mmCIF file of C-alpha atoms and ligand atoms in Angstrom:
data_model
loop_
_atom_site.group_PDB
_atom_site.id
_atom_site.type_symbol
_atom_site.label_atom_id
_atom_site.label_comp_id
_atom_site.label_asym_id
_atom_site.label_seq_id
_atom_site.Cartn_x
_atom_site.Cartn_y
_atom_site.Cartn_z
ATOM 1 C CA UNK A 1 109.745 -82.978 29.120
ATOM 2 C CA UNK A 2 111.662 -86.795 30.114
ATOM 3 C CA UNK A 3 113.952 -86.116 27.406
ATOM 4 C CA UNK A 4 117.438 -86.212 27.618
ATOM 5 C CA UNK A 5 118.845 -83.022 29.537
ATOM 6 C CA UNK A 6 121.675 -80.998 28.261
ATOM 7 C CA UNK A 7 123.129 -81.643 31.921
ATOM 8 C CA UNK A 8 125.550 -79.186 33.060
ATOM 9 C CA UNK A 9 128.841 -80.228 34.092
ATOM 10 C CA UNK A 10 128.421 -79.157 37.723
ATOM 11 C CA UNK A 11 124.670 -79.462 39.006
ATOM 12 C CA UNK A 12 123.302 -80.161 42.795
ATOM 13 C CA UNK A 13 120.604 -83.120 42.357
ATOM 14 C CA UNK A 14 117.280 -83.661 44.133
ATOM 15 C CA UNK A 15 117.413 -85.022 47.337
ATOM 16 C CA UNK A 16 116.024 -88.873 47.794
ATOM 17 C CA UNK A 17 112.656 -87.684 48.848
ATOM 18 C CA UNK A 18 112.357 -84.774 46.114
ATOM 19 C CA UNK A 19 113.263 -87.225 43.327
ATOM 20 C CA UNK A 20 110.776 -89.687 44.182
ATOM 21 C CA UNK A 21 108.216 -87.097 44.191
ATOM 22 C CA UNK A 22 109.245 -85.736 40.796
ATOM 23 C CA UNK A 23 108.309 -90.085 39.941
ATOM 24 C CA UNK A 24 104.978 -89.606 41.279
ATOM 25 C CA UNK A 25 103.837 -86.867 39.260
ATOM 26 C CA UNK A 26 105.762 -88.275 35.898
ATOM 27 C CA UNK A 27 103.724 -91.532 36.529
ATOM 28 C CA UNK A 28 100.469 -89.790 37.394
ATOM 29 C CA UNK A 29 100.263 -87.780 34.748
ATOM 30 C CA UNK A 30 101.339 -90.614 31.769
ATOM 31 C CA UNK A 31 99.684 -93.383 33.419
ATOM 32 C CA UNK A 32 96.916 -93.227 35.378
ATOM 33 C CA UNK A 33 95.984 -96.760 35.615
ATOM 34 C CA UNK A 34 99.638 -97.894 36.684
ATOM 35 C CA UNK A 35 99.568 -94.982 39.190
ATOM 36 C CA UNK A 36 96.388 -95.875 40.497
ATOM 37 C CA UNK A 37 97.909 -99.956 41.119
ATOM 38 C CA UNK A 38 100.830 -99.189 42.534
ATOM 39 C CA UNK A 39 98.349 -96.649 44.918
ATOM 40 C CA UNK A 40 97.386 -100.193 46.536
ATOM 41 C CA UNK A 41 100.914 -100.978 47.772
ATOM 42 C CA UNK A 42 103.314 -99.722 50.554
ATOM 43 C CA UNK A 43 105.042 -96.798 50.273
ATOM 44 C CA UNK A 44 108.711 -97.957 49.680
ATOM 45 C CA UNK A 45 107.454 -100.070 46.271
ATOM 46 C CA UNK A 46 105.042 -98.254 45.155
ATOM 47 C CA UNK A 47 107.935 -95.354 45.162
ATOM 48 C CA UNK A 48 110.508 -97.623 44.202
ATOM 49 C CA UNK A 49 107.545 -99.126 41.134
ATOM 50 C CA UNK A 50 107.961 -94.786 39.983
ATOM 51 C CA UNK A 51 111.280 -94.731 39.714
ATOM 52 C CA UNK A 52 111.046 -98.078 37.277
ATOM 53 C CA UNK A 53 108.096 -96.646 35.685
ATOM 54 C CA UNK A 54 109.795 -92.744 34.981
ATOM 55 C CA UNK A 55 112.950 -94.618 33.624
ATOM 56 C CA UNK A 56 111.409 -97.133 30.815
ATOM 57 C CA UNK A 57 108.841 -94.491 30.015
ATOM 58 C CA UNK A 58 112.150 -92.446 29.184
ATOM 59 C CA UNK A 59 113.768 -95.094 27.562
ATOM 60 C CA UNK A 60 110.501 -95.137 25.048
ATOM 61 C CA UNK A 61 110.648 -92.164 24.329
ATOM 62 C CA UNK A 62 114.119 -91.640 23.255
ATOM 63 C CA UNK A 63 112.674 -93.650 20.125
ATOM 64 C CA UNK A 64 109.178 -92.659 19.851
ATOM 65 C CA UNK A 65 108.342 -89.001 20.426
ATOM 66 C CA UNK A 66 107.848 -85.936 19.072
ATOM 67 C CA UNK A 67 111.215 -84.729 19.241
ATOM 68 C CA UNK A 68 112.585 -88.687 18.168
ATOM 69 C CA UNK A 69 110.628 -88.329 14.992
ATOM 70 C CA UNK A 70 112.314 -85.597 13.203
ATOM 71 C CA UNK A 71 115.674 -87.234 14.192
ATOM 72 C CA UNK A 72 117.241 -89.900 12.020
ATOM 73 C CA UNK A 73 117.836 -93.477 13.024
ATOM 74 C CA UNK A 74 121.791 -93.364 13.325
ATOM 75 C CA UNK A 75 121.449 -90.612 15.962
ATOM 76 C CA UNK A 76 118.573 -92.332 17.484
ATOM 77 C CA UNK A 77 120.559 -95.457 17.700
ATOM 78 C CA UNK A 78 123.409 -93.134 19.291
ATOM 79 C CA UNK A 79 121.248 -91.363 22.047
ATOM 80 C CA UNK A 80 120.433 -95.489 23.398
ATOM 81 C CA UNK A 81 124.123 -96.152 23.544
ATOM 82 C CA UNK A 82 124.324 -93.303 25.359
ATOM 83 C CA UNK A 83 121.219 -94.388 27.380
ATOM 84 C CA UNK A 84 122.785 -97.510 28.107
ATOM 85 C CA UNK A 85 126.238 -96.287 28.900
ATOM 86 C CA UNK A 86 124.551 -93.996 31.367
ATOM 87 C CA UNK A 87 122.599 -96.973 33.000
ATOM 88 C CA UNK A 88 125.633 -98.504 33.371
ATOM 89 C CA UNK A 89 126.690 -95.586 35.387
ATOM 90 C CA UNK A 90 122.930 -95.669 37.695
ATOM 91 C CA UNK A 91 123.502 -99.517 38.985
ATOM 92 C CA UNK A 92 127.541 -97.953 39.311
ATOM 93 C CA UNK A 93 125.268 -95.442 42.173
ATOM 94 C CA UNK A 94 125.768 -92.022 39.812
ATOM 95 C CA UNK A 95 122.826 -90.620 39.246
ATOM 96 C CA UNK A 96 122.644 -87.877 36.368
ATOM 97 C CA UNK A 97 119.830 -86.133 37.032
ATOM 98 C CA UNK A 98 116.452 -85.658 39.309
ATOM 99 C CA UNK A 99 114.641 -89.044 38.040
ATOM 100 C CA UNK A 100 117.810 -90.835 37.933
ATOM 101 C CA UNK A 101 118.528 -89.831 42.008
ATOM 102 C CA UNK A 102 115.404 -92.156 42.878
ATOM 103 C CA UNK A 103 116.060 -94.764 40.671
ATOM 104 C CA UNK A 104 119.738 -95.244 42.274
ATOM 105 C CA UNK A 105 117.938 -94.718 45.517
ATOM 106 C CA UNK A 106 115.539 -97.514 44.057
ATOM 107 C CA UNK A 107 118.920 -100.036 43.678
ATOM 108 C CA UNK A 108 120.252 -99.426 46.158
ATOM 109 C CA UNK A 109 116.827 -100.903 48.314
ATOM 110 C CA UNK A 110 116.535 -103.401 46.096
ATOM 111 C CA UNK A 111 120.034 -105.361 45.974
ATOM 112 C CA UNK A 112 117.972 -108.185 43.756
ATOM 113 C CA UNK A 113 117.106 -105.521 40.773
ATOM 114 C CA UNK A 114 119.352 -106.751 38.121
ATOM 115 C CA UNK A 115 120.264 -104.681 34.598
ATOM 116 C CA UNK A 116 119.981 -106.784 32.448
ATOM 117 C CA UNK A 117 115.732 -106.393 32.257
ATOM 118 C CA UNK A 118 116.911 -102.870 31.291
ATOM 119 C CA UNK A 119 119.571 -103.521 28.946
ATOM 120 C CA UNK A 120 117.008 -105.970 27.367
ATOM 121 C CA UNK A 121 114.176 -103.008 27.101
ATOM 122 C CA UNK A 122 117.015 -100.514 25.176
ATOM 123 C CA UNK A 123 117.951 -103.358 23.423
ATOM 124 C CA UNK A 124 113.824 -103.460 22.383
ATOM 125 C CA UNK A 125 113.777 -99.985 21.458
ATOM 126 C CA UNK A 126 116.957 -100.743 19.264
ATOM 127 C CA UNK A 127 114.159 -103.460 17.792
ATOM 128 C CA UNK A 128 111.917 -100.507 16.438
ATOM 129 C CA UNK A 129 114.230 -98.191 15.007
ATOM 130 C CA UNK A 130 115.369 -100.821 12.156
ATOM 131 C CA UNK A 131 112.479 -102.867 11.879
ATOM 132 C CA UNK A 132 108.711 -102.052 10.922
ATOM 133 C CA UNK A 133 107.314 -105.666 10.168
ATOM 134 C CA UNK A 134 107.073 -109.427 12.139
ATOM 135 C CA UNK A 135 107.901 -112.314 10.117
ATOM 136 C CA UNK A 136 106.935 -114.569 12.801
ATOM 137 C CA UNK A 137 105.166 -115.081 16.479
ATOM 138 C CA UNK A 138 108.524 -115.729 17.579
ATOM 139 C CA UNK A 139 110.248 -112.729 16.603
ATOM 140 C CA UNK A 140 107.074 -110.834 17.809
ATOM 141 C CA UNK A 141 107.215 -112.511 21.084
ATOM 142 C CA UNK A 142 111.211 -111.501 21.529
ATOM 143 C CA UNK A 143 109.643 -107.867 21.448
ATOM 144 C CA UNK A 144 107.352 -108.158 23.417
ATOM 145 C CA UNK A 145 109.559 -109.282 25.811
ATOM 146 C CA UNK A 146 111.818 -106.981 25.547
ATOM 147 C CA UNK A 147 109.980 -104.126 25.756
ATOM 148 C CA UNK A 148 107.366 -105.354 28.283
ATOM 149 C CA UNK A 149 108.121 -108.797 29.877
ATOM 150 C CA UNK A 150 111.108 -106.947 31.157
ATOM 151 C CA UNK A 151 108.793 -104.941 33.323
ATOM 152 C CA UNK A 152 107.662 -107.447 34.468
ATOM 153 C CA UNK A 153 111.197 -108.916 35.502
ATOM 154 C CA UNK A 154 111.891 -105.014 37.223
ATOM 155 C CA UNK A 155 108.691 -105.352 39.017
ATOM 156 C CA UNK A 156 108.694 -108.855 40.504
ATOM 157 C CA UNK A 157 111.592 -107.765 42.307
ATOM 158 C CA UNK A 158 110.196 -104.806 44.352
ATOM 159 C CA UNK A 159 106.881 -106.886 44.766
ATOM 160 C CA UNK A 160 108.929 -109.705 46.262
ATOM 161 C CA UNK A 161 107.413 -113.119 46.935
ATOM 162 C CA UNK A 162 104.435 -113.993 49.380
ATOM 163 C CA UNK A 163 106.708 -117.590 51.228
ATOM 164 C CA UNK A 164 103.667 -118.917 53.174
ATOM 165 C CA UNK A 165 101.507 -119.044 49.982
ATOM 166 C CA UNK A 166 104.797 -121.057 48.155
ATOM 167 C CA UNK A 167 105.049 -123.447 51.143
ATOM 168 C CA UNK A 168 101.432 -124.204 51.274
ATOM 169 C CA UNK A 169 100.871 -125.200 47.204
ATOM 170 C CA UNK A 170 102.226 -129.211 46.751
ATOM 171 C CA UNK A 171 104.027 -128.330 43.987
ATOM 172 C CA UNK A 172 105.934 -127.105 45.700
ATOM 173 C CA UNK A 173 107.542 -129.214 47.753
ATOM 174 C CA UNK A 174 110.987 -129.448 49.124
ATOM 175 C CA UNK A 175 111.915 -126.437 46.499
ATOM 176 C CA UNK A 176 113.783 -122.792 47.865
ATOM 177 C CA UNK A 177 111.171 -120.262 46.728
ATOM 178 C CA UNK A 178 111.775 -118.279 43.318
ATOM 179 C CA UNK A 179 110.303 -115.189 42.256
ATOM 180 C CA UNK A 180 107.449 -116.072 39.688
ATOM 181 C CA UNK A 181 109.330 -114.747 36.700
ATOM 182 C CA UNK A 182 108.001 -116.635 33.627
ATOM 183 C CA UNK A 183 104.237 -115.035 34.772
ATOM 184 C CA UNK A 184 106.284 -112.141 35.434
ATOM 185 C CA UNK A 185 107.211 -111.521 31.943
ATOM 186 C CA UNK A 186 104.171 -113.624 30.382
ATOM 187 C CA UNK A 187 102.610 -110.510 32.003
ATOM 188 C CA UNK A 188 104.707 -107.673 30.438
ATOM 189 C CA UNK A 189 104.084 -109.507 27.229
ATOM 190 C CA UNK A 190 100.142 -109.538 27.319
ATOM 191 C CA UNK A 191 100.201 -106.073 28.168
ATOM 192 C CA UNK A 192 101.835 -105.418 24.971
ATOM 193 C CA UNK A 193 100.042 -107.383 22.227
ATOM 194 C CA UNK A 194 96.856 -106.023 23.742
ATOM 195 C CA UNK A 195 98.512 -102.794 23.081
ATOM 196 C CA UNK A 196 99.490 -103.867 19.739
ATOM 197 C CA UNK A 197 96.227 -104.944 19.130
ATOM 198 C CA UNK A 198 94.906 -101.462 20.461
ATOM 199 C CA UNK A 199 96.674 -99.936 18.461
ATOM 200 C CA UNK A 200 97.079 -101.697 14.802
ATOM 201 C CA UNK A 201 95.670 -98.187 13.219
ATOM 202 C CA UNK A 202 98.132 -95.424 14.852
ATOM 203 C CA UNK A 203 101.246 -98.276 13.669
ATOM 204 C CA UNK A 204 99.514 -98.506 10.783
ATOM 205 C CA UNK A 205 99.768 -95.186 9.796
ATOM 206 C CA UNK A 206 103.405 -94.625 10.915
ATOM 207 C CA UNK A 207 103.921 -97.666 8.455
ATOM 208 C CA UNK A 208 104.112 -100.246 10.899
ATOM 209 C CA UNK A 209 102.583 -103.761 11.218
ATOM 210 C CA UNK A 210 103.404 -105.362 14.452
ATOM 211 C CA UNK A 211 101.115 -108.720 14.046
ATOM 212 C CA UNK A 212 103.095 -111.387 12.369
ATOM 213 C CA UNK A 213 103.184 -111.482 9.054
ATOM 214 C CA UNK A 214 102.869 -115.573 9.366
ATOM 215 C CA UNK A 215 99.232 -114.992 10.485
ATOM 216 C CA UNK A 216 98.154 -111.981 7.579
ATOM 217 C CA UNK A 217 99.107 -114.894 5.619
ATOM 218 C CA UNK A 218 96.988 -117.552 7.381
ATOM 219 C CA UNK A 219 93.742 -115.484 7.253
ATOM 220 C CA UNK A 220 94.643 -114.599 3.616
ATOM 221 C CA UNK A 221 94.250 -110.734 4.586
ATOM 222 C CA UNK A 222 97.362 -108.076 2.954
ATOM 223 C CA UNK A 223 99.414 -106.208 3.745
ATOM 224 C CA UNK A 224 97.531 -104.204 1.891
ATOM 225 C CA UNK A 225 94.754 -104.496 2.899
ATOM 226 C CA UNK A 226 95.902 -103.621 6.341
ATOM 227 C CA UNK A 227 97.166 -100.332 5.621
ATOM 228 C CA UNK A 228 93.257 -99.612 3.619
ATOM 229 C CA UNK A 229 91.419 -100.499 7.104
ATOM 230 C CA UNK A 230 89.592 -103.164 5.526
ATOM 231 C CA UNK A 231 87.414 -104.648 8.580
ATOM 232 C CA UNK A 232 85.696 -108.067 7.068
ATOM 233 C CA UNK A 233 85.692 -111.442 8.052
ATOM 234 C CA UNK A 234 89.060 -112.302 7.214
ATOM 235 C CA UNK A 235 90.109 -108.563 9.909
ATOM 236 C CA UNK A 236 87.869 -109.906 12.333
ATOM 237 C CA UNK A 237 88.966 -113.822 12.096
ATOM 238 C CA UNK A 238 92.205 -112.540 12.704
ATOM 239 C CA UNK A 239 91.532 -110.309 15.991
ATOM 240 C CA UNK A 240 90.092 -113.489 17.016
ATOM 241 C CA UNK A 241 92.731 -115.439 17.111
ATOM 242 C CA UNK A 242 95.516 -112.529 18.433
ATOM 243 C CA UNK A 243 92.483 -111.619 20.768
ATOM 244 C CA UNK A 244 92.874 -115.472 21.644
ATOM 245 C CA UNK A 245 96.482 -115.461 21.976
ATOM 246 C CA UNK A 246 96.745 -112.202 24.077
ATOM 247 C CA UNK A 247 94.262 -114.051 26.542
ATOM 248 C CA UNK A 248 96.442 -117.251 27.162
ATOM 249 C CA UNK A 249 99.170 -114.724 28.142
ATOM 250 C CA UNK A 250 96.841 -113.139 30.776
ATOM 251 C CA UNK A 251 95.997 -116.712 32.053
ATOM 252 C CA UNK A 252 99.835 -117.586 32.661
ATOM 253 C CA UNK A 253 100.653 -114.610 34.166
ATOM 254 C CA UNK A 254 97.702 -114.931 36.987
ATOM 255 C CA UNK A 255 98.677 -118.303 38.004
ATOM 256 C CA UNK A 256 102.136 -116.309 39.171
ATOM 257 C CA UNK A 257 100.122 -113.632 41.332
ATOM 258 C CA UNK A 258 99.057 -116.310 44.142
ATOM 259 C CA UNK A 259 103.357 -116.173 44.612
ATOM 260 C CA UNK A 260 104.173 -113.016 45.125
ATOM 261 C CA UNK A 261 103.631 -110.741 48.420
ATOM 262 C CA UNK A 262 101.025 -110.288 50.315
ATOM 263 C CA UNK A 263 100.598 -106.204 49.217
ATOM 264 C CA UNK A 264 101.148 -106.709 45.713
ATOM 265 C CA UNK A 265 98.669 -109.114 44.758
ATOM 266 C CA UNK A 266 95.981 -106.719 44.784
ATOM 267 C CA UNK A 267 97.722 -104.303 42.748
ATOM 268 C CA UNK A 268 98.871 -107.011 39.668
ATOM 269 C CA UNK A 269 95.324 -108.065 40.211
ATOM 270 C CA UNK A 270 93.920 -105.035 39.352
ATOM 271 C CA UNK A 271 96.367 -103.691 36.378
ATOM 272 C CA UNK A 272 95.721 -107.175 34.624
ATOM 273 C CA UNK A 273 92.054 -107.740 35.170
ATOM 274 C CA UNK A 274 91.950 -103.818 33.934
ATOM 275 C CA UNK A 275 94.619 -103.886 30.761
ATOM 276 C CA UNK A 276 92.761 -107.587 29.427
ATOM 277 C CA UNK A 277 89.424 -105.842 29.371
ATOM 278 C CA UNK A 278 91.053 -103.697 26.358
ATOM 279 C CA UNK A 279 90.281 -106.700 24.580
ATOM 280 C CA UNK A 280 87.131 -106.849 25.296
ATOM 281 C CA UNK A 281 86.294 -103.083 24.024
ATOM 282 C CA UNK A 282 88.090 -104.443 20.551
ATOM 283 C CA UNK A 283 85.545 -106.872 20.292
ATOM 284 C CA UNK A 284 82.584 -104.307 21.678
ATOM 285 C CA UNK A 285 83.820 -102.606 18.415
ATOM 286 C CA UNK A 286 83.435 -105.261 16.348
ATOM 287 C CA UNK A 287 87.994 -105.529 15.626
ATOM 288 C CA UNK A 288 87.701 -102.078 14.225
ATOM 289 C CA UNK A 289 90.750 -100.638 15.782
ATOM 290 C CA UNK A 290 91.390 -98.618 13.153
ATOM 291 C CA UNK A 291 89.388 -95.624 13.504
ATOM 292 C CA UNK A 292 88.346 -96.514 16.850
ATOM 293 C CA UNK A 293 90.269 -96.304 20.015
ATOM 294 C CA UNK A 294 89.415 -99.410 21.931
ATOM 295 C CA UNK A 295 89.605 -98.236 25.944
ATOM 296 C CA UNK A 296 88.014 -98.806 29.520
ATOM 297 C CA UNK A 297 86.508 -96.123 31.183
ATOM 298 C CA UNK A 298 87.713 -94.913 34.663
ATOM 299 C CA UNK A 299 84.806 -95.705 36.370
ATOM 300 C CA UNK A 300 84.756 -99.084 34.892
ATOM 301 C CA UNK A 301 88.730 -99.161 35.762
ATOM 302 C CA UNK A 302 87.276 -98.658 39.385
ATOM 303 C CA UNK A 303 85.116 -101.762 39.649
ATOM 304 C CA UNK A 304 88.350 -103.860 38.945
ATOM 305 C CA UNK A 305 88.905 -102.982 42.165
ATOM 306 C CA UNK A 306 86.645 -104.742 44.994
ATOM 307 C CA UNK A 307 87.296 -107.976 42.391
ATOM 308 C CA UNK A 308 90.335 -107.663 42.213
ATOM 309 C CA UNK A 309 90.985 -107.716 46.185
ATOM 310 C CA UNK A 310 88.640 -110.541 46.646
ATOM 311 C CA UNK A 311 91.418 -112.517 44.058
ATOM 312 C CA UNK A 312 94.203 -111.267 46.008
ATOM 313 C CA UNK A 313 92.596 -112.852 49.173
ATOM 314 C CA UNK A 314 91.397 -116.096 47.649
ATOM 315 C CA UNK A 315 93.366 -117.396 45.072
HETATM 316 C C1 LIG B 401 103.514 -112.547 38.518
HETATM 317 C C2 LIG B 401 103.343 -111.769 37.808
HETATM 318 C C3 LIG B 401 102.385 -111.438 37.391
HETATM 319 C C4 LIG B 401 103.919 -110.133 38.525
HETATM 320 C C5 LIG B 401 103.568 -108.937 37.938
HETATM 321 C C6 LIG B 401 104.839 -108.572 37.235
HETATM 322 C C7 LIG B 401 104.610 -107.008 36.296
HETATM 323 C C8 LIG B 401 104.086 -105.924 37.395
HETATM 324 C C9 LIG B 401 104.218 -106.744 35.844
HETATM 325 C C10 LIG B 401 103.659 -105.334 34.689
HETATM 326 C C11 LIG B 401 103.951 -105.151 33.406
HETATM 327 C C12 LIG B 401 103.746 -103.932 32.616
HETATM 328 C C13 LIG B 401 103.036 -103.578 33.155
HETATM 329 C C14 LIG B 401 104.246 -104.185 31.135
HETATM 330 C C15 LIG B 401 103.950 -102.681 30.659
HETATM 331 C C16 LIG B 401 104.217 -103.039 29.300
HETATM 332 C C17 LIG B 401 104.212 -101.544 28.695
HETATM 333 C C18 LIG B 401 102.560 -100.843 28.658
HETATM 334 C C19 LIG B 401 105.112 -101.561 27.684
HETATM 335 C C20 LIG B 401 105.232 -100.046 27.111
HETATM 336 C C21 LIG B 401 106.192 -100.117 25.907
HETATM 337 C C22 LIG B 401 106.297 -100.118 24.245
HETATM 338 O O1 LIG B 401 105.104 -99.679 23.715
HETATM 339 P P1 LIG B 401 104.354 -98.391 22.856
HETATM 340 O O2 LIG B 401 106.006 -97.998 22.272
HETATM 341 O O3 LIG B 401 103.645 -99.228 21.832
HETATM 342 O O4 LIG B 401 103.459 -97.641 23.225
HETATM 343 P P2 LIG B 401 103.208 -96.316 24.030
HETATM 344 O O5 LIG B 401 102.343 -95.743 23.366
HETATM 345 O O6 LIG B 401 104.596 -95.586 23.686
HETATM 346 O O7 LIG B 401 102.973 -96.117 25.325
HETATM 347 C C23 LIG B 401 105.976 -99.476 26.588
HETATM 348 C C24 LIG B 401 106.492 -97.769 27.055
HETATM 349 C C25 LIG B 401 107.946 -99.389 27.386
HETATM 350 C C26 LIG B 401 107.539 -98.414 28.302
HETATM 351 C C27 LIG B 401 106.881 -98.806 29.512
HETATM 352 C C28 LIG B 401 106.631 -98.707 30.751
HETATM 353 C C29 LIG B 401 106.514 -96.751 30.094
HETATM 354 C C30 LIG B 401 105.405 -99.438 31.637
HETATM 355 C C31 LIG B 401 106.348 -99.409 33.012
HETATM 356 C C32 LIG B 401 105.315 -99.947 34.249
HETATM 357 C C33 LIG B 401 105.473 -99.480 35.079
HETATM 358 C C34 LIG B 401 106.882 -99.906 35.961
HETATM 359 C C35 LIG B 401 104.706 -99.942 36.085
HETATM 360 C C36 LIG B 401 104.403 -101.420 36.482
HETATM 361 C C37 LIG B 401 103.010 -101.581 38.153
HETATM 362 C C38 LIG B 401 102.268 -102.273 37.921
HETATM 363 C C39 LIG B 401 101.217 -102.495 39.663
HETATM 364 C C40 LIG B 401 101.133 -103.008 37.333
HETATM 365 MN MN1 MN B 402 106.225 -95.939 22.664
#
């Protein structure tokens, strides 16, 4: 549904309102938790996040969808090249379909939105075309920055900063406010590391291992065992190590939330808390990420809202 359509040469595009509504629908259908978080934001911000969400989702689907699985890497690489050229046109104010209309309007409304994180995300999807192993955490971290840290950068520009919290902090005396970029990237990386841990089994079935091979060796666990789904004490130790690392990224990210604008802190706390709970679900499942999908129920997600609100007000 989100694949690049065969765009006819002459086609009338949707109005901005209709375009945002299409992005809203896609976000609501594909990403219930993110959608729920955006409903806590003022309308302009939530619309912008929907437009960005749709662009990110389409970028991912260019290499990671049923249709993409039938194509070879060279063709997929060409699709990404074309998508990147189209991105340049979007930043030049030239939409090509209805979803683009919303993103072009968002780029116009938020002139600080930089094209580079969008390019970096495309580069992250390119990595999936030519590699299915990561030797070190440093290599994996770059992948996570590209496919997910970039989302933090894009979203933070939309959310904006809380200048009064900035002025109150003794650490900031004499410095001009800046966006909490490092923390925003950390939230994206934390989310992606969590995704990776949740999806170990699914990725293995596609011949992919996103856990750093240096970590497998460190815990004396082999690729073959991962493919067989061996869940013994070595695996549990390896997983505890990975979960601890992901949690460190959540903690780093959460230190930056105070500096976001008042109207964005609540949704970001909610998103961060509910996503990090997937790690708890993995623990509850005794680290069996081979046969059981760790998830957080809607009821649990809703229970995060009052706590997130309190943190947004107090912290
Ligand atoms: C200071 C501070 C903490 C600021 C907050 C910054 C912020 C809002 C960060 C959000 C980071 C975030 C939500 C990252 C998303 C990471 C993610 C899920 C990436 C997915 C990549 C690839 O995954 P994979 O292929 O393994 O998984 P699938 O099975 O295919 O799902 C992505 C799919 C890349 C594309 C990303 C998206 C589609 C998500 C985009 C989300 C938004 C724009 C919403 C962000 C807004 C809020 C309110 C959380
Ligand atoms: Mn994907």
